[in-house]
PDB file of C-alpha atoms in Angstrom:
ATOM      1  CA  UNK D  23      97.241 112.489  69.018  1.00 75.00           C
ATOM      2  CA  UNK D  24      98.490 112.428  65.556  1.00 89.00           C
ATOM      3  CA  UNK D  25     102.063 113.972  66.873  1.00 92.00           C
ATOM      4  CA  UNK D  26     102.207 111.344  69.617  1.00 95.00           C
ATOM      5  CA  UNK D  27     101.592 108.267  67.295  1.00 95.00           C
ATOM      6  CA  UNK D  28     104.411 109.829  64.725  1.00 95.00           C
ATOM      7  CA  UNK D  29     106.691 110.202  67.743  1.00 96.00           C
ATOM      8  CA  UNK D  30     105.830 106.401  68.663  1.00 97.00           C
ATOM      9  CA  UNK D  31     106.359 105.435  64.996  1.00 97.00           C
ATOM     10  CA  UNK D  32     109.849 106.714  65.125  1.00 97.00           C
ATOM     11  CA  UNK D  33     110.552 105.343  68.579  1.00 97.00           C
ATOM     12  CA  UNK D  34     109.643 101.930  67.088  1.00 97.00           C
ATOM     13  CA  UNK D  35     111.736 102.207  63.974  1.00 97.00           C
ATOM     14  CA  UNK D  36     114.887 103.545  65.914  1.00 97.00           C
ATOM     15  CA  UNK D  37     114.136 100.798  68.679  1.00 96.00           C
ATOM     16  CA  UNK D  38     113.814  98.242  65.529  1.00 96.00           C
ATOM     17  CA  UNK D  39     117.156  99.414  64.104  1.00 96.00           C
ATOM     18  CA  UNK D  40     118.864  98.739  67.573  1.00 95.00           C
ATOM     19  CA  UNK D  41     117.152  95.375  67.611  1.00 92.00           C
ATOM     20  CA  UNK D  42     118.611  94.606  64.339  1.00 93.00           C
ATOM     21  CA  UNK D  43     122.197  94.443  66.252  1.00 90.00           C
ATOM     22  CA  UNK D  44     120.814  93.052  69.562  1.00 83.00           C
ATOM     23  CA  UNK D  45     118.695  90.005  68.818  1.00 73.00           C
ATOM     24  CA  UNK D  46     116.659  90.435  71.899  1.00 73.00           C
ATOM     25  CA  UNK D  47     114.328  92.836  69.951  1.00 80.00           C
ATOM     26  CA  UNK D  48     112.687  92.017  66.642  1.00 86.00           C
ATOM     27  CA  UNK D  49     114.516  94.458  64.598  1.00 92.00           C
ATOM     28  CA  UNK D  50     113.030  94.541  61.249  1.00 95.00           C
ATOM     29  CA  UNK D  51     109.538  93.754  62.543  1.00 94.00           C
ATOM     30  CA  UNK D  52     109.631  96.783  64.817  1.00 96.00           C
ATOM     31  CA  UNK D  53     110.665  98.982  62.020  1.00 97.00           C
ATOM     32  CA  UNK D  54     107.628  97.626  59.778  1.00 97.00           C
ATOM     33  CA  UNK D  55     105.477  98.400  62.917  1.00 97.00           C
ATOM     34  CA  UNK D  56     106.590 101.891  63.178  1.00 97.00           C
ATOM     35  CA  UNK D  57     106.244 102.445  59.541  1.00 97.00           C
ATOM     36  CA  UNK D  58     102.603 101.034  59.973  1.00 97.00           C
ATOM     37  CA  UNK D  59     101.919 103.479  62.698  1.00 97.00           C
ATOM     38  CA  UNK D  60     103.110 106.242  60.826  1.00 97.00           C
ATOM     39  CA  UNK D  61     101.019 105.441  57.818  1.00 96.00           C
ATOM     40  CA  UNK D  62      98.028 105.071  60.164  1.00 96.00           C
ATOM     41  CA  UNK D  63      98.554 108.400  62.061  1.00 95.00           C
ATOM     42  CA  UNK D  64      98.936 110.378  58.671  1.00 94.00           C
ATOM     43  CA  UNK D  65      96.186 108.442  56.833  1.00 94.00           C
ATOM     44  CA  UNK D  66      98.431 106.516  54.746  1.00 94.00           C
ATOM     45  CA  UNK D  67      99.145 109.620  52.769  1.00 91.00           C
ATOM     46  CA  UNK D  68     102.770 108.819  52.340  1.00 91.00           C
ATOM     47  CA  UNK D  69     103.470 105.553  53.930  1.00 95.00           C
ATOM     48  CA  UNK D  70     100.942 103.572  52.053  1.00 94.00           C
ATOM     49  CA  UNK D  71     100.115  99.772  51.722  1.00 93.00           C
ATOM     50  CA  UNK D  72     102.551  99.053  48.980  1.00 96.00           C
ATOM     51  CA  UNK D  73     105.477 100.667  50.926  1.00 97.00           C
ATOM     52  CA  UNK D  74     104.412  98.570  53.847  1.00 97.00           C
ATOM     53  CA  UNK D  75     104.080  95.435  51.753  1.00 97.00           C
ATOM     54  CA  UNK D  76     107.539  96.058  50.310  1.00 97.00           C
ATOM     55  CA  UNK D  77     108.878  96.710  53.950  1.00 97.00           C
ATOM     56  CA  UNK D  78     107.344  93.457  55.107  1.00 97.00           C
ATOM     57  CA  UNK D  79     108.958  91.649  52.222  1.00 97.00           C
ATOM     58  CA  UNK D  80     112.307  92.953  53.143  1.00 97.00           C
ATOM     59  CA  UNK D  81     111.979  92.069  56.910  1.00 95.00           C
ATOM     60  CA  UNK D  82     110.841  88.488  56.218  1.00 94.00           C
ATOM     61  CA  UNK D  83     113.603  87.780  53.464  1.00 94.00           C
ATOM     62  CA  UNK D  84     116.226  89.464  55.880  1.00 91.00           C
ATOM     63  CA  UNK D  85     114.765  87.325  58.639  1.00 84.00           C
ATOM     64  CA  UNK D  86     115.266  84.043  57.125  1.00 84.00           C
ATOM     65  CA  UNK D  87     118.520  84.828  55.526  1.00 87.00           C
ATOM     66  CA  UNK D  88     120.044  85.655  59.000  1.00 80.00           C
ATOM     67  CA  UNK D  89     119.586  82.037  60.209  1.00 77.00           C
ATOM     68  CA  UNK D  90     120.859  80.972  56.762  1.00 86.00           C
ATOM     69  CA  UNK D  91     124.080  82.903  57.053  1.00 90.00           C
ATOM     70  CA  UNK D  92     125.113  80.759  60.006  1.00 87.00           C
ATOM     71  CA  UNK D  93     124.736  77.549  57.859  1.00 89.00           C
ATOM     72  CA  UNK D  94     126.544  79.272  55.007  1.00 91.00           C
ATOM     73  CA  UNK D  95     129.227  80.676  57.145  1.00 91.00           C
ATOM     74  CA  UNK D  96     129.870  77.150  58.678  1.00 90.00           C
ATOM     75  CA  UNK D  97     129.886  75.570  54.874  1.00 89.00           C
ATOM     76  CA  UNK D  98     132.363  78.297  53.882  1.00 89.00           C
ATOM     77  CA  UNK D  99     134.960  76.998  56.391  1.00 89.00           C
ATOM     78  CA  UNK D 100     134.266  73.412  55.440  1.00 85.00           C
ATOM     79  CA  UNK D 101     131.483  72.078  57.481  1.00 90.00           C
ATOM     80  CA  UNK D 102     129.330  69.165  56.420  1.00 92.00           C
ATOM     81  CA  UNK D 103     125.394  69.167  55.974  1.00 92.00           C
ATOM     82  CA  UNK D 104     125.644  67.941  59.835  1.00 94.00           C
ATOM     83  CA  UNK D 105     127.713  71.008  60.714  1.00 92.00           C
ATOM     84  CA  UNK D 106     125.498  73.366  58.794  1.00 93.00           C
ATOM     85  CA  UNK D 107     122.147  71.973  60.289  1.00 93.00           C
ATOM     86  CA  UNK D 108     123.964  72.283  63.661  1.00 93.00           C
ATOM     87  CA  UNK D 109     124.870  76.017  63.276  1.00 92.00           C
ATOM     88  CA  UNK D 110     121.249  76.826  62.377  1.00 91.00           C
ATOM     89  CA  UNK D 111     119.880  74.959  65.365  1.00 93.00           C
ATOM     90  CA  UNK D 112     122.420  76.169  67.582  1.00 93.00           C
ATOM     91  CA  UNK D 113     121.746  79.670  66.477  1.00 89.00           C
ATOM     92  CA  UNK D 114     117.936  79.294  67.276  1.00 88.00           C
ATOM     93  CA  UNK D 115     118.676  77.374  70.683  1.00 92.00           C
ATOM     94  CA  UNK D 116     121.356  79.960  71.606  1.00 90.00           C
ATOM     95  CA  UNK D 117     119.115  82.838  71.252  1.00 84.00           C
ATOM     96  CA  UNK D 118     116.229  81.308  73.091  1.00 86.00           C
ATOM     97  CA  UNK D 119     118.562  79.976  75.729  1.00 88.00           C
ATOM     98  CA  UNK D 120     121.176  82.628  76.210  1.00 86.00           C
ATOM     99  CA  UNK D 121     119.921  85.709  74.806  1.00 82.00           C
ATOM    100  CA  UNK D 122     122.252  88.173  72.749  1.00 79.00           C
ATOM    101  CA  UNK D 123     125.264  86.041  73.592  1.00 84.00           C
ATOM    102  CA  UNK D 124     123.612  82.916  72.290  1.00 86.00           C
ATOM    103  CA  UNK D 125     123.638  84.220  68.582  1.00 83.00           C
ATOM    104  CA  UNK D 126     127.316  83.693  68.917  1.00 85.00           C
ATOM    105  CA  UNK D 127     127.805  80.801  70.976  1.00 92.00           C
ATOM    106  CA  UNK D 128     124.864  78.775  69.583  1.00 92.00           C
ATOM    107  CA  UNK D 129     126.006  78.619  65.957  1.00 93.00           C
ATOM    108  CA  UNK D 130     129.572  77.559  67.238  1.00 93.00           C
ATOM    109  CA  UNK D 131     128.402  75.099  69.488  1.00 94.00           C
ATOM    110  CA  UNK D 132     125.865  73.610  66.992  1.00 94.00           C
ATOM    111  CA  UNK D 133     128.188  73.432  64.246  1.00 94.00           C
ATOM    112  CA  UNK D 134     131.013  71.801  66.302  1.00 95.00           C
ATOM    113  CA  UNK D 135     128.274  69.233  67.673  1.00 94.00           C
ATOM    114  CA  UNK D 136     126.984  68.546  64.115  1.00 94.00           C
ATOM    115  CA  UNK D 137     130.484  67.931  62.662  1.00 94.00           C
ATOM    116  CA  UNK D 138     131.356  65.553  65.772  1.00 93.00           C
ATOM    117  CA  UNK D 139     128.207  63.671  64.781  1.00 92.00           C
ATOM    118  CA  UNK D 140     129.408  63.581  61.117  1.00 90.00           C
ATOM    119  CA  UNK D 141     132.622  61.945  62.419  1.00 89.00           C
ATOM    120  CA  UNK D 142     134.754  65.070  62.391  1.00 86.00           C
ATOM    121  CA  UNK D 143     137.065  65.768  65.320  1.00 83.00           C
ATOM    122  CA  UNK D 144     139.353  68.585  66.531  1.00 87.00           C
ATOM    123  CA  UNK D 145     140.322  71.236  64.129  1.00 91.00           C
ATOM    124  CA  UNK D 146     137.780  70.554  61.636  1.00 89.00           C
ATOM    125  CA  UNK D 147     134.887  70.747  63.869  1.00 92.00           C
ATOM    126  CA  UNK D 148     136.337  74.074  65.353  1.00 93.00           C
ATOM    127  CA  UNK D 149     136.971  75.469  62.114  1.00 92.00           C
ATOM    128  CA  UNK D 150     133.284  74.798  60.997  1.00 93.00           C
ATOM    129  CA  UNK D 151     132.092  76.350  64.407  1.00 92.00           C
ATOM    130  CA  UNK D 152     134.050  79.552  63.668  1.00 93.00           C
ATOM    131  CA  UNK D 153     132.335  79.575  60.231  1.00 92.00           C
ATOM    132  CA  UNK D 154     129.203  79.644  61.932  1.00 91.00           C
ATOM    133  CA  UNK D 155     129.819  82.534  64.169  1.00 91.00           C
ATOM    134  CA  UNK D 156     131.270  84.259  61.291  1.00 93.00           C
ATOM    135  CA  UNK D 157     128.010  83.524  59.362  1.00 92.00           C
ATOM    136  CA  UNK D 158     126.060  84.638  62.299  1.00 89.00           C
ATOM    137  CA  UNK D 159     127.917  88.014  62.387  1.00 91.00           C
ATOM    138  CA  UNK D 160     127.301  88.492  58.693  1.00 92.00           C
ATOM    139  CA  UNK D 161     123.593  87.800  59.323  1.00 91.00           C
ATOM    140  CA  UNK D 162     123.597  90.481  62.078  1.00 90.00           C
ATOM    141  CA  UNK D 163     125.278  93.173  59.532  1.00 93.00           C
ATOM    142  CA  UNK D 164     122.693  92.177  56.910  1.00 93.00           C
ATOM    143  CA  UNK D 165     119.960  92.844  59.316  1.00 93.00           C
ATOM    144  CA  UNK D 166     121.359  96.142  60.241  1.00 96.00           C
ATOM    145  CA  UNK D 167     121.703  97.267  56.461  1.00 96.00           C
ATOM    146  CA  UNK D 168     118.094  96.098  55.852  1.00 96.00           C
ATOM    147  CA  UNK D 169     116.853  98.138  58.966  1.00 97.00           C
ATOM    148  CA  UNK D 170     118.722 101.019  57.651  1.00 97.00           C
ATOM    149  CA  UNK D 171     117.094 100.437  54.052  1.00 97.00           C
ATOM    150  CA  UNK D 172     113.634 100.075  55.306  1.00 97.00           C
ATOM    151  CA  UNK D 173     113.976 103.384  57.315  1.00 98.00           C
ATOM    152  CA  UNK D 174     115.526 105.297  54.294  1.00 97.00           C
ATOM    153  CA  UNK D 175     112.517 104.010  52.230  1.00 97.00           C
ATOM    154  CA  UNK D 176     110.348 105.578  54.940  1.00 97.00           C
ATOM    155  CA  UNK D 177     112.238 108.777  54.834  1.00 96.00           C
ATOM    156  CA  UNK D 178     112.012 108.983  51.030  1.00 96.00           C
ATOM    157  CA  UNK D 179     108.379 108.795  51.134  1.00 94.00           C
ATOM    158  CA  UNK D 180     107.916 111.233  53.658  1.00 91.00           C
ATOM    159  CA  UNK D 181     110.331 113.905  52.278  1.00 87.00           C
TER     160      UNK D 181
END
């Protein structure tokens, strides 16, 4: 039984790492769950409550930052507050409505709509939309790095 739980834990962590790149899966949350299963399977001898608390903090912070990066990317390319808000709302809506493709389409459309509502047209709006996409890609990369860090911390505790 212990071996099966340990195998399940590693499957969850690896699926979580994939989930950091494919937003259909809750990446860092799966990694945390895998670490918790590993800890439970081994009596929390190596993966203890403090490590799980630290991993949860990484997961929560990274999850929040991944949405913020769309807004910051849009801002970096000249978006107004309307465009920044549109990029965040568009990212969430895009993910819910379009799945993985929506993580890129949503921030673009949201930023362009936001900028249009703010009175900007044409190239300014499209530029803000591109910033939203670049921010979303940065957020995905940040999630992946956080996932690698979380798995590395688990490995350091085990070995």
